[in-house]
Amino acid sequence: MGRDFWVMLGLSLLLVVMALGKSKSINRIEGGILFVLFLGYQVYLFANMAA
């Protein structure tokens, strides 16, 4: 399996852990963390595509 599968699986597991936490919802900070991780991965993919 490719790298994308493992990265998305990891982020999906992180999402589940955050969603099933104490408050049973994702707050702004947690959503921001997920968003920044997603954007960082997109930038990484774009940078390696050009190389």
PDB file of C-alpha atoms in Angstrom:
ATOM      1  CA  MET A   1       0.000   0.000   0.000  1.00  0.00           C
ATOM      2  CA  GLY A   2       1.130   3.486  -0.760  1.00  0.00           C
ATOM      3  CA  ARG A   3       2.136   6.287   1.541  1.00  0.00           C
ATOM      4  CA  ASP A   4      -1.190   8.074   1.027  1.00  0.00           C
ATOM      5  CA  PHE A   5      -3.089   5.167   2.554  1.00  0.00           C
ATOM      6  CA  TRP A   6      -1.047   5.202   5.764  1.00  0.00           C
ATOM      7  CA  VAL A   7      -1.140   8.979   6.131  1.00  0.00           C
ATOM      8  CA  MET A   8      -4.906   9.131   5.617  1.00  0.00           C
ATOM      9  CA  LEU A   9      -5.428   6.138   7.921  1.00  0.00           C
ATOM     10  CA  GLY A  10      -3.409   7.881  10.634  1.00  0.00           C
ATOM     11  CA  LEU A  11      -5.314  11.145  10.218  1.00  0.00           C
ATOM     12  CA  SER A  12      -8.620   9.261  10.241  1.00  0.00           C
ATOM     13  CA  LEU A  13      -7.675   7.502  13.476  1.00  0.00           C
ATOM     14  CA  LEU A  14      -6.674  10.852  14.962  1.00  0.00           C
ATOM     15  CA  LEU A  15     -10.074  12.225  13.938  1.00  0.00           C
ATOM     16  CA  VAL A  16     -11.870   9.336  15.652  1.00  0.00           C
ATOM     17  CA  VAL A  17      -9.820   9.756  18.825  1.00  0.00           C
ATOM     18  CA  MET A  18     -10.610  13.480  18.897  1.00  0.00           C
ATOM     19  CA  ALA A  19     -14.311  12.904  18.181  1.00  0.00           C
ATOM     20  CA  LEU A  20     -14.667  10.295  20.925  1.00  0.00           C
ATOM     21  CA  GLY A  21     -12.861  12.370  23.539  1.00  0.00           C
ATOM     22  CA  LYS A  22     -14.324  13.925  26.669  1.00  0.00           C
ATOM     23  CA  SER A  23     -16.685  16.341  24.923  1.00  0.00           C
ATOM     24  CA  LYS A  24     -17.767  13.895  22.182  1.00  0.00           C
ATOM     25  CA  SER A  25     -17.161  16.593  19.579  1.00  0.00           C
ATOM     26  CA  ILE A  26     -14.289  18.317  17.835  1.00  0.00           C
ATOM     27  CA  ASN A  27     -13.567  21.850  19.018  1.00  0.00           C
ATOM     28  CA  ARG A  28     -11.912  24.615  17.010  1.00  0.00           C
ATOM     29  CA  ILE A  29      -8.410  23.849  18.189  1.00  0.00           C
ATOM     30  CA  GLU A  30      -8.688  20.160  17.287  1.00  0.00           C
ATOM     31  CA  GLY A  31     -10.253  21.046  13.933  1.00  0.00           C
ATOM     32  CA  GLY A  32      -7.450  23.515  13.319  1.00  0.00           C
ATOM     33  CA  ILE A  33      -4.855  20.861  14.107  1.00  0.00           C
ATOM     34  CA  LEU A  34      -6.452  18.445  11.635  1.00  0.00           C
ATOM     35  CA  PHE A  35      -6.686  21.193   9.003  1.00  0.00           C
ATOM     36  CA  VAL A  36      -3.033  22.211   9.414  1.00  0.00           C
ATOM     37  CA  LEU A  37      -1.917  18.565   9.193  1.00  0.00           C
ATOM     38  CA  PHE A  38      -3.972  18.135   6.009  1.00  0.00           C
ATOM     39  CA  LEU A  39      -2.581  21.307   4.447  1.00  0.00           C
ATOM     40  CA  GLY A  40       0.946  20.317   5.421  1.00  0.00           C
ATOM     41  CA  TYR A  41       0.534  16.968   3.724  1.00  0.00           C
ATOM     42  CA  GLN A  42      -0.845  18.633   0.602  1.00  0.00           C
ATOM     43  CA  VAL A  43       2.164  20.980   0.486  1.00  0.00           C
ATOM     44  CA  TYR A  44       4.484  17.996   0.969  1.00  0.00           C
ATOM     45  CA  LEU A  45       2.826  16.151  -1.926  1.00  0.00           C
ATOM     46  CA  PHE A  46       2.992  19.217  -4.175  1.00  0.00           C
ATOM     47  CA  ALA A  47       6.656  19.836  -3.354  1.00  0.00           C
ATOM     48  CA  ASN A  48       7.582  16.235  -4.129  1.00  0.00           C
ATOM     49  CA  MET A  49       5.536  16.222  -7.331  1.00  0.00           C
ATOM     50  CA  ALA A  50       7.635  19.067  -8.746  1.00  0.00           C
ATOM     51  CA  ALA A  51      10.916  17.410  -7.794  1.00  0.00           C
TER      52      ALA A  51
END
